[in-house]
mmCIF file of C-alpha atoms in Angstrom:
data_model
loop_
_atom_site.group_PDB
_atom_site.id
_atom_site.type_symbol
_atom_site.label_atom_id
_atom_site.label_comp_id
_atom_site.label_asym_id
_atom_site.label_seq_id
_atom_site.Cartn_x
_atom_site.Cartn_y
_atom_site.Cartn_z
ATOM 1 C CA MET T 781 6.605 -10.623 -5.273
ATOM 2 C CA THR T 782 3.333 -11.765 -6.666
ATOM 3 C CA TYR T 783 0.585 -9.259 -7.193
ATOM 4 C CA THR T 784 -1.450 -10.833 -4.384
ATOM 5 C CA LYS T 785 1.343 -10.182 -1.887
ATOM 6 C CA LEU T 786 1.744 -6.650 -3.215
ATOM 7 C CA PHE T 787 -2.003 -6.013 -2.841
ATOM 8 C CA LEU T 788 -2.058 -7.390 0.707
ATOM 9 C CA THR T 789 1.054 -5.497 1.776
ATOM 10 C CA GLY T 790 -0.148 -2.293 0.161
ATOM 11 C CA GLY T 791 -3.653 -2.546 1.574
ATOM 12 C CA THR T 792 -2.435 -3.291 5.072
ATOM 13 C CA SER T 793 0.018 -0.405 4.918
ATOM 14 C CA LEU T 794 -2.710 1.942 3.692
ATOM 15 C CA LEU T 795 -4.989 0.994 6.583
ATOM 16 C CA ALA T 796 -2.227 1.241 9.180
ATOM 17 C CA GLY T 797 -1.001 4.522 7.713
ATOM 18 C CA ALA T 798 -4.470 6.061 7.748
ATOM 19 C CA PHE T 799 -4.942 4.996 11.367
ATOM 20 C CA LEU T 800 -1.525 6.266 12.492
ATOM 21 C CA LEU T 801 -1.973 9.538 10.646
ATOM 22 C CA LEU T 802 -5.497 10.300 11.832
ATOM 23 C CA VAL T 803 -5.181 9.339 15.510
ATOM 24 C CA PRO T 804 -2.710 12.087 16.543
ATOM 25 C CA PHE T 805 -4.068 14.557 13.971
ATOM 26 C CA SER T 806 -6.495 16.249 16.388
ATOM 27 C CA SER T 807 -3.746 17.071 18.884
ATOM 28 C CA ILE T 808 -1.547 18.364 16.060
ATOM 29 C CA ILE T 809 -4.339 20.664 14.855
ATOM 30 C CA ASN T 810 -5.010 21.899 18.402
ATOM 31 C CA GLY T 811 -1.318 22.645 18.899
ATOM 32 C CA THR T 812 -0.909 20.323 21.895
ATOM 33 C CA ALA T 813 1.036 17.602 20.110
ATOM 34 C CA SER T 814 3.955 15.914 21.798
ATOM 35 C CA GLY T 815 6.934 14.427 20.045
ATOM 36 C CA LEU T 816 5.262 11.022 19.939
ATOM 37 C CA ASP T 817 2.260 12.465 18.107
ATOM 38 C CA TRP T 818 4.508 13.993 15.455
ATOM 39 C CA PHE T 819 6.419 10.732 15.130
ATOM 40 C CA LEU T 820 3.224 8.698 14.706
ATOM 41 C CA ALA T 821 1.948 11.162 12.097
ATOM 42 C CA ALA T 822 5.240 10.923 10.189
ATOM 43 C CA VAL T 823 5.168 7.108 10.305
ATOM 44 C CA GLY T 824 1.541 7.181 9.158
ATOM 45 C CA ALA T 825 2.390 9.432 6.215
ATOM 46 C CA PHE T 826 5.279 7.155 5.267
ATOM 47 C CA LEU T 827 3.025 4.078 5.443
ATOM 48 C CA LEU T 828 0.435 5.779 3.259
ATOM 49 C CA LEU T 829 3.057 6.516 0.613
ATOM 50 C CA GLU T 830 4.524 3.018 0.831
ATOM 51 C CA GLY T 831 1.092 1.402 0.699
ATOM 52 C CA ALA T 832 0.074 3.404 -2.340
ATOM 53 C CA LEU T 833 3.322 2.433 -4.085
ATOM 54 C CA MET T 834 2.890 -1.265 -3.261
ATOM 55 C CA PHE T 835 -0.720 -1.211 -4.402
ATOM 56 C CA PHE T 836 0.288 0.496 -7.673
ATOM 57 C CA LEU T 837 3.032 -2.087 -8.228
ATOM 58 C CA GLY T 838 0.477 -4.838 -7.603
ATOM 59 C CA VAL T 839 -1.855 -3.367 -10.214
ATOM 60 C CA GLN T 840 0.996 -3.174 -12.715
ATOM 61 C CA SER T 841 2.083 -6.749 -11.971
ATOM 62 C CA ARG T 842 -1.474 -8.056 -12.303
ATOM 63 C CA LYS T 843 -1.975 -6.223 -15.576
ATOM 64 C CA ARG T 844 1.265 -7.693 -16.919
ATOM 65 C CA ASP T 845 0.240 -11.180 -15.782
ATOM 66 C CA LEU T 846 -3.228 -10.936 -17.324
ATOM 67 C CA SER T 847 -1.911 -9.699 -20.665
ATOM 68 C CA ARG T 848 0.648 -12.518 -20.910
ATOM 69 C CA ARG T 849 -0.138 -15.086 -23.554
ATOM 70 C CA ARG T 850 -1.071 -18.521 -22.275
ATOM 71 C CA PHE T 851 -0.540 -21.746 -24.145
ATOM 72 C CA LEU T 852 -3.036 -24.558 -23.904
ATOM 73 C CA GLU T 853 -1.662 -27.997 -23.246
ATOM 74 C CA ARG T 854 -3.121 -30.880 -25.229
#
């Protein structure tokens, strides 16, 4: 994957993970959470981890691409 795709995938996963983790969080703290709330929180945590990993891989790929030597064509 290119670093642009990794950035987009990682960023989207981070946003979705934050949303899915924070929405049921109030009912989990209050102790009134159902099974769906726990499931959404678990999916949100997984998406946060996956998004952070994809974003980190995108940074590494971009750094490798920028440090690669380019040859000028004449």
